[in-house]
Amino acid sequence: MATQAKHFNYLLIGGGMAADQAAAGIRSIDQNGTIAILSADVDEPYARPALSKKLWVDETFQESDTDFKTAEKQNVEIHLQTTVTKIDPAAHQVETAAGTTYAYDKLLLATGVKANTLPNLPNSDLIVALRSKADYRKIRAFSGQQKQVLVVGNGYIGSEIAAGLIQSDTQVSYVIDTPHLFDKKFPANLSQQLEEKYQQAGVKFYPSKRATAVKIPDHRVILTLDDGTELAGDGLVLGLGSHSDYRLAQTASLKLDKNGVIVNKNLQTSDPDIYAAGDLISYPDPILGQTKSEHVMHATKSGFAAGQNMAGQTTAYNYTPYFYSWVFDVSWEAIGTIRTDLTMYQEKLGVKGNLTYYFDQNDTLQGILKWNAKVNLNHLRNLLSQHPQLTELKKVLPLTQVD
């Protein structure tokens, strides 16, 4: 006799920040409906950005401080180490890898992204593609006490963990595949300024290099680069970006495009009872058009809005997210498209601050980078939404072209 599926009014697939906020969004409308989170993680929802930032540079901030306490605060049933493998929209059921079936009235897809890695890696806790709190614990185990850690990847995670480790009594060798740090996003003067912060802290750079092989003899990591250089360390951290896995959405025959799972302004997928939020969605941004975003503010804001919509309130998701990072004494935020193949102009603000404006081939504003500057992001959103021409901005702003 088949076991009857456990039923929930709201079933949230994914145990990250989007799911936490979706539960909060539901509870802001419906205090009594049953909610369950099915998460492949070993930990309940937590503040993911702290894994590469605050936990490494603030001694008063502990791992337990990252916990959201979602189950307690939102009256949610959380099932950890639970991987959903199939969605049956007609039956309003999902199936897990363990063969367990759950039934739902409304379903949320918020599975986030998976960290990219290198091919043919040895299976070892000394190699970490940082994504989860469990990954953070592994890095803690092989860092500190002047141990040598190798970091690969010229992106948010790689740059932040390299900065965090060097400030946590750890020696750092940092491999990037470009001549300079963030040189495909930042103009040369800012890329150089940022790179100097790392060098002054003691980070050793290996620019324009790629990792080709990894070995682990005698509990040490040996990393081979494409020029034959071999680097030895007590551990290896990979910050090579991430990717979404759409196979679960495909089991439900949800519509996808090049950006991900297509949702409307209410974060509803092509199935009216299935919603989606966070990194895996393709959504209609009011400023940027149909797009995707893989950042924490998008995850939390879209998660909350999706939860409210699932609970019956019509909430349009109209938040244009921004990207941010802070390392050493540099804090930057960006909105829109920032790429160095666009035309760039800077506006100086104070002694250390500036705004960089990015224009396309038609001289239309595409993105803005805020660097050590106290400027309201809503002001920048409003400016970007107007899609001004370079000639217009030159009339009102002291702009200097940069490379």
Tab-separated table of C-alpha atoms in Angstrom:
chain	number	residue	atom	x	y	z
A	1	MET	CA	0.000	0.000	0.000
A	2	ALA	CA	1.483	3.351	-1.057
A	3	THR	CA	2.319	5.830	1.677
A	4	GLN	CA	0.172	8.947	1.517
A	5	ALA	CA	2.124	12.084	0.651
A	6	LYS	CA	2.465	14.629	3.450
A	7	HIS	CA	0.578	17.752	2.451
A	8	PHE	CA	1.568	21.398	2.979
A	9	ASN	CA	-0.208	24.570	1.910
A	10	TYR	CA	3.158	26.004	0.888
A	11	LEU	CA	6.128	23.900	-0.151
A	12	LEU	CA	9.457	25.680	-0.659
A	13	ILE	CA	12.211	23.862	-2.538
A	14	GLY	CA	15.621	25.220	-1.587
A	15	GLY	CA	16.976	26.199	1.816
A	16	GLY	CA	18.704	29.500	1.127
A	17	MET	CA	17.950	33.157	1.738
A	18	ALA	CA	15.157	33.262	-0.856
A	19	ALA	CA	13.311	30.450	0.912
A	20	ASP	CA	13.754	32.099	4.305
A	21	GLN	CA	12.257	35.331	3.007
A	22	ALA	CA	9.516	33.493	1.121
A	23	ALA	CA	8.415	32.011	4.442
A	24	ALA	CA	8.445	35.514	5.932
A	25	GLY	CA	6.414	36.805	2.978
A	26	ILE	CA	3.841	34.040	3.424
A	27	ARG	CA	3.564	34.717	7.149
A	28	SER	CA	3.011	38.438	6.530
A	29	ILE	CA	-0.257	37.416	4.836
A	30	ASP	CA	-1.133	33.949	6.160
A	31	GLN	CA	-0.315	33.177	9.797
A	32	ASN	CA	-1.875	29.708	9.839
A	33	GLY	CA	-1.066	27.903	6.585
A	34	THR	CA	1.380	25.020	6.768
A	35	ILE	CA	4.858	25.640	5.315
A	36	ALA	CA	7.708	23.211	4.645
A	37	ILE	CA	11.200	23.821	3.287
A	38	LEU	CA	12.949	20.973	1.469
A	39	SER	CA	16.674	21.733	1.480
A	40	ALA	CA	19.666	19.783	0.188
A	41	ASP	CA	21.854	21.699	2.658
A	42	VAL	CA	22.985	20.303	6.015
A	43	ASP	CA	22.218	23.613	7.742
A	44	GLU	CA	19.005	25.558	8.123
A	45	PRO	CA	18.819	28.905	6.246
A	46	TYR	CA	21.644	31.339	7.007
A	47	ALA	CA	23.252	34.572	5.797
A	48	ARG	CA	25.369	33.335	2.910
A	49	PRO	CA	27.407	36.539	2.237
A	50	ALA	CA	29.041	36.265	5.662
A	51	LEU	CA	30.804	33.062	4.572
A	52	SER	CA	33.273	35.045	2.466
A	53	LYS	CA	33.056	38.400	4.262
A	54	LYS	CA	32.202	39.171	7.872
A	55	LEU	CA	33.080	35.815	9.444
A	56	TRP	CA	36.716	36.385	8.425
A	57	VAL	CA	37.217	39.986	9.497
A	58	ASP	CA	34.988	40.502	12.562
A	59	GLU	CA	36.066	38.507	15.603
A	60	THR	CA	32.841	39.385	17.447
A	61	PHE	CA	30.731	37.807	14.688
A	62	GLN	CA	30.344	34.051	15.042
A	63	GLU	CA	29.033	31.313	12.783
A	64	SER	CA	25.871	31.014	14.886
A	65	ASP	CA	25.142	34.689	14.182
A	66	THR	CA	24.438	33.812	10.553
A	67	ASP	CA	21.449	31.602	11.457
A	68	PHE	CA	18.035	33.004	10.502
A	69	LYS	CA	16.107	30.697	12.851
A	70	THR	CA	13.515	30.324	10.110
A	71	ALA	CA	11.723	27.330	11.611
A	72	GLU	CA	11.182	29.097	14.929
A	73	LYS	CA	10.355	32.569	13.610
A	74	GLN	CA	8.053	31.546	10.764
A	75	ASN	CA	6.636	28.259	12.120
A	76	VAL	CA	8.144	26.269	9.261
A	77	GLU	CA	8.927	22.554	9.024
A	78	ILE	CA	12.432	22.162	7.561
A	79	HIS	CA	13.702	18.934	6.001
A	80	LEU	CA	17.490	19.034	5.553
A	81	GLN	CA	19.639	16.867	3.280
A	82	THR	CA	16.558	16.451	1.118
A	83	THR	CA	16.981	16.655	-2.650
A	84	VAL	CA	13.863	17.004	-4.770
A	85	THR	CA	14.208	15.132	-8.062
A	86	LYS	CA	10.783	15.468	-9.658
A	87	ILE	CA	7.769	17.781	-9.725
A	88	ASP	CA	4.353	16.510	-10.804
A	89	PRO	CA	2.253	19.654	-11.376
A	90	ALA	CA	-0.904	17.725	-12.226
A	91	ALA	CA	-0.821	15.840	-8.934
A	92	HIS	CA	0.584	18.834	-7.027
A	93	GLN	CA	3.330	16.611	-5.669
A	94	VAL	CA	7.126	16.416	-5.566
A	95	GLU	CA	9.370	13.425	-5.117
A	96	THR	CA	12.755	13.318	-3.389
A	97	ALA	CA	15.879	11.272	-4.078
A	98	ALA	CA	14.936	9.115	-1.096
A	99	GLY	CA	11.565	8.337	-2.692
A	100	THR	CA	9.521	10.461	-0.278
A	101	THR	CA	6.539	12.316	-1.745
A	102	TYR	CA	5.197	15.684	-0.596
A	103	ALA	CA	1.982	17.364	-1.731
A	104	TYR	CA	1.398	21.101	-2.028
A	105	ASP	CA	-1.146	23.790	-2.814
A	106	LYS	CA	1.495	26.337	-3.822
A	107	LEU	CA	5.108	25.522	-4.653
A	108	LEU	CA	8.226	27.715	-4.718
A	109	LEU	CA	11.390	26.931	-6.651
A	110	ALA	CA	14.352	28.649	-4.972
A	111	THR	CA	17.211	26.234	-5.515
A	112	GLY	CA	19.837	28.907	-6.127
A	113	VAL	CA	23.046	28.055	-7.940
A	114	LYS	CA	25.839	25.519	-7.726
A	115	ALA	CA	29.484	26.548	-7.492
A	116	ASN	CA	31.606	25.918	-10.569
A	117	THR	CA	34.621	23.710	-10.086
A	118	LEU	CA	37.567	22.240	-11.976
A	119	PRO	CA	37.530	18.917	-13.865
A	120	ASN	CA	39.081	15.761	-12.417
A	121	LEU	CA	39.515	17.069	-8.878
A	122	PRO	CA	40.515	14.675	-6.090
A	123	ASN	CA	37.768	14.075	-3.536
A	124	SER	CA	39.154	15.889	-0.509
A	125	ASP	CA	38.078	18.345	2.190
A	126	LEU	CA	41.228	20.294	1.320
A	127	ILE	CA	39.533	21.461	-1.910
A	128	VAL	CA	36.512	23.717	-1.530
A	129	ALA	CA	34.331	25.499	-4.091
A	130	LEU	CA	32.836	27.896	-1.555
A	131	ARG	CA	29.055	27.973	-1.493
A	132	SER	CA	27.713	26.618	1.803
A	133	LYS	CA	28.319	26.900	5.525
A	134	ALA	CA	29.760	23.381	5.428
A	135	ASP	CA	32.293	24.683	2.876
A	136	TYR	CA	33.156	27.551	5.224
A	137	ARG	CA	33.901	25.071	8.020
A	138	LYS	CA	36.277	23.142	5.772
A	139	ILE	CA	38.192	26.322	4.918
A	140	ARG	CA	38.414	27.218	8.600
A	141	ALA	CA	39.957	23.804	9.250
A	142	PHE	CA	42.866	24.310	6.828
A	143	SER	CA	43.468	28.048	7.376
A	144	GLY	CA	44.884	30.261	10.130
A	145	GLN	CA	48.150	29.861	12.065
A	146	GLN	CA	50.060	31.148	9.032
A	147	LYS	CA	48.998	28.185	6.899
A	148	GLN	CA	49.199	28.589	3.122
A	149	VAL	CA	45.924	28.656	1.206
A	150	LEU	CA	45.611	28.780	-2.575
A	151	VAL	CA	42.702	30.747	-4.050
A	152	VAL	CA	41.596	30.522	-7.689
A	153	GLY	CA	39.056	32.810	-9.333
A	154	ASN	CA	38.736	36.458	-10.350
A	155	GLY	CA	35.198	37.075	-9.089
A	156	TYR	CA	33.187	37.979	-6.014
A	157	ILE	CA	33.826	34.821	-3.987
A	158	GLY	CA	37.485	34.471	-4.938
A	159	SER	CA	38.310	38.101	-4.219
A	160	GLU	CA	36.406	38.188	-0.938
A	161	ILE	CA	37.778	34.948	0.479
A	162	ALA	CA	41.340	35.913	-0.511
A	163	ALA	CA	40.929	39.191	1.382
A	164	GLY	CA	39.291	37.449	4.327
A	165	LEU	CA	41.977	34.783	4.630
A	166	ILE	CA	44.898	37.221	4.491
A	167	GLN	CA	43.263	39.088	7.390
A	168	SER	CA	42.839	35.832	9.339
A	169	ASP	CA	46.448	34.848	9.949
A	170	THR	CA	46.723	32.965	6.672
A	171	GLN	CA	49.176	33.196	3.782
A	172	VAL	CA	47.411	33.508	0.427
A	173	SER	CA	48.473	32.746	-3.143
A	174	TYR	CA	45.846	34.102	-5.521
A	175	VAL	CA	45.500	32.823	-9.101
A	176	ILE	CA	43.447	34.880	-11.580
A	177	ASP	CA	43.030	34.322	-15.316
A	178	THR	CA	43.216	38.019	-16.231
A	179	PRO	CA	46.123	40.505	-16.028
A	180	HIS	CA	44.476	42.410	-13.164
A	181	LEU	CA	41.743	41.986	-10.574
A	182	PHE	CA	38.226	42.695	-11.907
A	183	ASP	CA	39.731	44.244	-15.025
A	184	LYS	CA	36.697	43.203	-17.092
A	185	LYS	CA	34.377	45.205	-14.836
A	186	PHE	CA	36.379	48.047	-13.318
A	187	PRO	CA	38.314	50.817	-15.092
A	188	ALA	CA	42.095	50.473	-14.824
A	189	ASN	CA	42.520	53.050	-12.051
A	190	LEU	CA	40.081	51.228	-9.748
A	191	SER	CA	41.322	47.757	-10.642
A	192	GLN	CA	44.859	48.854	-9.808
A	193	GLN	CA	43.758	50.518	-6.579
A	194	LEU	CA	41.970	47.364	-5.455
A	195	GLU	CA	44.853	45.083	-6.399
A	196	GLU	CA	47.290	47.217	-4.403
A	197	LYS	CA	45.194	46.638	-1.271
A	198	TYR	CA	45.745	42.896	-1.616
A	199	GLN	CA	49.452	43.253	-2.316
A	200	GLN	CA	49.952	45.552	0.664
A	201	ALA	CA	48.222	42.970	2.862
A	202	GLY	CA	50.614	40.272	1.636
A	203	VAL	CA	48.590	38.403	-0.997
A	204	LYS	CA	50.814	36.952	-3.733
A	205	PHE	CA	49.222	37.240	-7.174
A	206	TYR	CA	49.580	34.871	-10.123
A	207	PRO	CA	47.895	36.872	-12.917
A	208	SER	CA	46.913	35.610	-16.374
A	209	LYS	CA	47.174	32.004	-15.176
A	210	ARG	CA	44.817	29.062	-15.193
A	211	ALA	CA	44.752	26.013	-12.965
A	212	THR	CA	45.223	22.818	-14.958
A	213	ALA	CA	45.727	20.059	-12.373
A	214	VAL	CA	45.424	19.388	-8.653
A	215	LYS	CA	47.140	16.681	-6.586
A	216	ILE	CA	47.070	15.949	-2.864
A	217	PRO	CA	50.222	14.173	-1.699
A	218	ASP	CA	50.810	13.885	2.053
A	219	HIS	CA	47.826	16.081	3.050
A	220	ARG	CA	49.075	19.025	0.960
A	221	VAL	CA	47.531	20.518	-2.151
A	222	ILE	CA	49.715	20.857	-5.246
A	223	LEU	CA	48.174	23.142	-7.868
A	224	THR	CA	49.653	23.150	-11.371
A	225	LEU	CA	49.179	26.251	-13.527
A	226	ASP	CA	49.072	26.437	-17.308
A	227	ASP	CA	52.676	27.683	-17.496
A	228	GLY	CA	53.944	24.703	-15.502
A	229	THR	CA	54.232	26.549	-12.185
A	230	GLU	CA	53.415	24.396	-9.158
A	231	LEU	CA	51.965	25.979	-6.019
A	232	ALA	CA	51.799	24.128	-2.713
A	233	GLY	CA	49.271	24.873	0.015
A	234	ASP	CA	47.397	23.526	3.012
A	235	GLY	CA	44.128	23.972	1.144
A	236	LEU	CA	42.562	25.200	-2.084
A	237	VAL	CA	39.524	27.497	-2.413
A	238	LEU	CA	37.800	27.862	-5.771
A	239	GLY	CA	35.827	30.984	-6.635
A	240	LEU	CA	35.020	30.213	-10.262
A	241	GLY	CA	31.502	31.519	-10.468
A	242	SER	CA	28.335	29.465	-10.436
A	243	HIS	CA	25.599	27.962	-12.557
A	244	SER	CA	21.925	27.145	-12.188
A	245	ASP	CA	20.539	23.632	-12.548
A	246	TYR	CA	17.223	23.713	-14.401
A	247	ARG	CA	16.550	19.967	-14.499
A	248	LEU	CA	13.962	20.135	-11.729
A	249	ALA	CA	12.052	22.895	-13.525
A	250	GLN	CA	12.192	20.817	-16.683
A	251	THR	CA	10.529	17.876	-14.915
A	252	ALA	CA	7.551	20.183	-14.406
A	253	SER	CA	7.689	21.380	-18.043
A	254	LEU	CA	8.101	24.981	-16.892
A	255	LYS	CA	8.981	27.532	-19.570
A	256	LEU	CA	12.624	28.640	-19.666
A	257	ASP	CA	14.678	31.103	-21.697
A	258	LYS	CA	18.395	31.944	-21.842
A	259	ASN	CA	18.176	33.612	-18.414
A	260	GLY	CA	16.395	30.829	-16.555
A	261	VAL	CA	12.909	29.891	-15.386
A	262	ILE	CA	10.502	32.464	-16.832
A	263	VAL	CA	8.304	34.236	-14.284
A	264	ASN	CA	5.861	37.117	-14.588
A	265	LYS	CA	5.952	40.294	-12.494
A	266	ASN	CA	4.327	38.341	-9.642
A	267	LEU	CA	7.055	35.668	-9.808
A	268	GLN	CA	4.622	33.078	-11.092
A	269	THR	CA	5.964	30.498	-13.555
A	270	SER	CA	4.118	29.050	-16.546
A	271	ASP	CA	2.305	26.839	-14.019
A	272	PRO	CA	-0.057	29.047	-11.958
A	273	ASP	CA	0.599	27.152	-8.714
A	274	ILE	CA	4.397	27.156	-9.029
A	275	TYR	CA	6.403	30.270	-8.201
A	276	ALA	CA	10.145	30.858	-8.423
A	277	ALA	CA	12.610	33.298	-6.880
A	278	GLY	CA	16.286	34.093	-6.636
A	279	ASP	CA	19.149	33.084	-8.879
A	280	LEU	CA	17.334	30.745	-11.250
A	281	ILE	CA	14.618	33.061	-12.565
A	282	SER	CA	14.241	35.117	-15.712
A	283	TYR	CA	12.080	38.061	-14.698
A	284	PRO	CA	10.848	41.401	-16.116
A	285	ASP	CA	12.943	44.062	-14.376
A	286	PRO	CA	11.328	47.528	-14.701
A	287	ILE	CA	14.667	49.138	-15.645
A	288	LEU	CA	16.782	46.383	-17.174
A	289	GLY	CA	14.075	44.459	-19.006
A	290	GLN	CA	13.917	40.647	-19.053
A	291	THR	CA	16.988	39.588	-17.095
A	292	LYS	CA	18.428	37.475	-14.304
A	293	SER	CA	20.415	38.317	-11.195
A	294	GLU	CA	22.574	36.176	-8.961
A	295	HIS	CA	22.875	38.316	-5.886
A	296	VAL	CA	21.711	38.292	-2.299
A	297	MET	CA	19.402	41.318	-2.422
A	298	HIS	CA	17.591	39.857	-5.406
A	299	ALA	CA	17.224	36.529	-3.594
A	300	THR	CA	15.727	38.070	-0.469
A	301	LYS	CA	13.494	40.642	-2.160
A	302	SER	CA	12.143	38.211	-4.765
A	303	GLY	CA	11.693	35.527	-2.118
A	304	PHE	CA	9.562	37.795	0.060
A	305	ALA	CA	7.456	38.985	-2.885
A	306	ALA	CA	6.949	35.403	-4.086
A	307	GLY	CA	5.805	34.364	-0.612
A	308	GLN	CA	3.228	37.141	-0.494
A	309	ASN	CA	1.906	36.191	-3.918
A	310	MET	CA	1.698	32.533	-2.944
A	311	ALA	CA	-0.383	33.565	0.069
A	312	GLY	CA	-2.871	35.450	-2.100
A	313	GLN	CA	-1.658	39.044	-2.103
A	314	THR	CA	-0.787	40.543	-5.479
A	315	THR	CA	2.734	41.924	-5.102
A	316	ALA	CA	4.599	43.001	-8.224
A	317	TYR	CA	8.346	42.425	-8.016
A	318	ASN	CA	9.790	45.724	-9.185
A	319	TYR	CA	13.104	45.855	-7.341
A	320	THR	CA	16.159	46.400	-9.531
A	321	PRO	CA	18.954	44.677	-7.575
A	322	TYR	CA	22.484	45.886	-7.143
A	323	PHE	CA	25.765	44.073	-6.710
A	324	TYR	CA	28.114	44.908	-3.897
A	325	SER	CA	31.309	43.886	-2.178
A	326	TRP	CA	33.644	45.232	0.439
A	327	VAL	CA	37.242	44.194	1.012
A	328	PHE	CA	39.824	45.962	3.169
A	329	ASP	CA	38.736	49.637	3.129
A	330	VAL	CA	37.125	49.477	-0.317
A	331	SER	CA	33.345	49.327	-0.631
A	332	TRP	CA	31.646	49.240	-4.015
A	333	GLU	CA	28.145	48.791	-5.347
A	334	ALA	CA	26.958	48.476	-8.929
A	335	ILE	CA	23.665	48.602	-10.745
A	336	GLY	CA	22.979	47.703	-14.353
A	337	THR	CA	25.690	46.494	-16.739
A	338	ILE	CA	29.294	47.214	-15.837
A	339	ARG	CA	31.869	45.992	-18.369
A	340	THR	CA	35.099	47.544	-19.516
A	341	ASP	CA	34.219	47.021	-23.185
A	342	LEU	CA	31.660	49.813	-22.686
A	343	THR	CA	32.630	53.502	-22.725
A	344	MET	CA	33.410	54.642	-19.172
A	345	TYR	CA	33.305	58.074	-17.558
A	346	GLN	CA	34.015	58.947	-13.926
A	347	GLU	CA	32.692	61.576	-11.555
A	348	LYS	CA	34.990	62.239	-8.589
A	349	LEU	CA	33.326	62.402	-5.167
A	350	GLY	CA	35.457	63.527	-2.229
A	351	VAL	CA	38.982	62.278	-1.636
A	352	LYS	CA	38.497	58.538	-2.222
A	353	GLY	CA	35.082	58.210	-3.814
A	354	ASN	CA	33.764	58.262	-7.360
A	355	LEU	CA	31.000	57.109	-9.655
A	356	THR	CA	31.793	55.345	-12.913
A	357	TYR	CA	29.173	55.540	-15.668
A	358	TYR	CA	29.062	52.898	-18.417
A	359	PHE	CA	27.673	53.781	-21.871
A	360	ASP	CA	26.913	51.593	-24.882
A	361	GLN	CA	27.833	52.272	-28.516
A	362	ASN	CA	24.870	54.651	-28.766
A	363	ASP	CA	26.134	56.617	-25.734
A	364	THR	CA	23.144	55.467	-23.649
A	365	LEU	CA	23.761	54.830	-19.950
A	366	GLN	CA	23.854	51.086	-19.139
A	367	GLY	CA	25.299	50.876	-15.639
A	368	ILE	CA	26.773	52.747	-12.682
A	369	LEU	CA	29.566	51.719	-10.297
A	370	LYS	CA	29.684	53.430	-6.889
A	371	TRP	CA	33.141	53.374	-5.306
A	372	ASN	CA	33.696	54.423	-1.676
A	373	ALA	CA	30.901	56.951	-2.107
A	374	LYS	CA	27.855	57.834	-0.029
A	375	VAL	CA	25.251	58.134	-2.741
A	376	ASN	CA	21.682	56.894	-2.363
A	377	LEU	CA	21.190	53.839	-4.572
A	378	ASN	CA	17.613	54.860	-5.315
A	379	HIS	CA	19.003	58.020	-6.905
A	380	LEU	CA	21.196	55.861	-9.154
A	381	ARG	CA	18.267	53.555	-9.960
A	382	ASN	CA	16.179	56.541	-10.948
A	383	LEU	CA	18.965	57.895	-13.142
A	384	LEU	CA	19.478	54.546	-14.860
A	385	SER	CA	15.743	54.147	-15.435
A	386	GLN	CA	15.776	57.311	-17.562
A	387	HIS	CA	18.413	55.835	-19.924
A	388	PRO	CA	20.105	59.224	-20.375
A	389	GLN	CA	22.565	60.012	-23.142
A	390	LEU	CA	26.206	60.858	-22.454
A	391	THR	CA	25.727	64.340	-23.886
A	392	GLU	CA	22.921	65.015	-21.397
A	393	LEU	CA	24.967	63.907	-18.383
A	394	LYS	CA	28.008	65.891	-19.481
A	395	LYS	CA	25.927	69.040	-19.186
A	396	VAL	CA	25.224	68.489	-15.493
A	397	LEU	CA	28.066	66.288	-14.209
A	398	PRO	CA	31.872	66.810	-14.172
A	399	LEU	CA	32.716	63.640	-16.137
A	400	THR	CA	36.180	62.451	-17.180
A	401	GLN	CA	36.653	59.566	-19.587
A	402	VAL	CA	38.629	56.590	-18.228
A	403	ASP	CA	39.926	53.336	-19.651
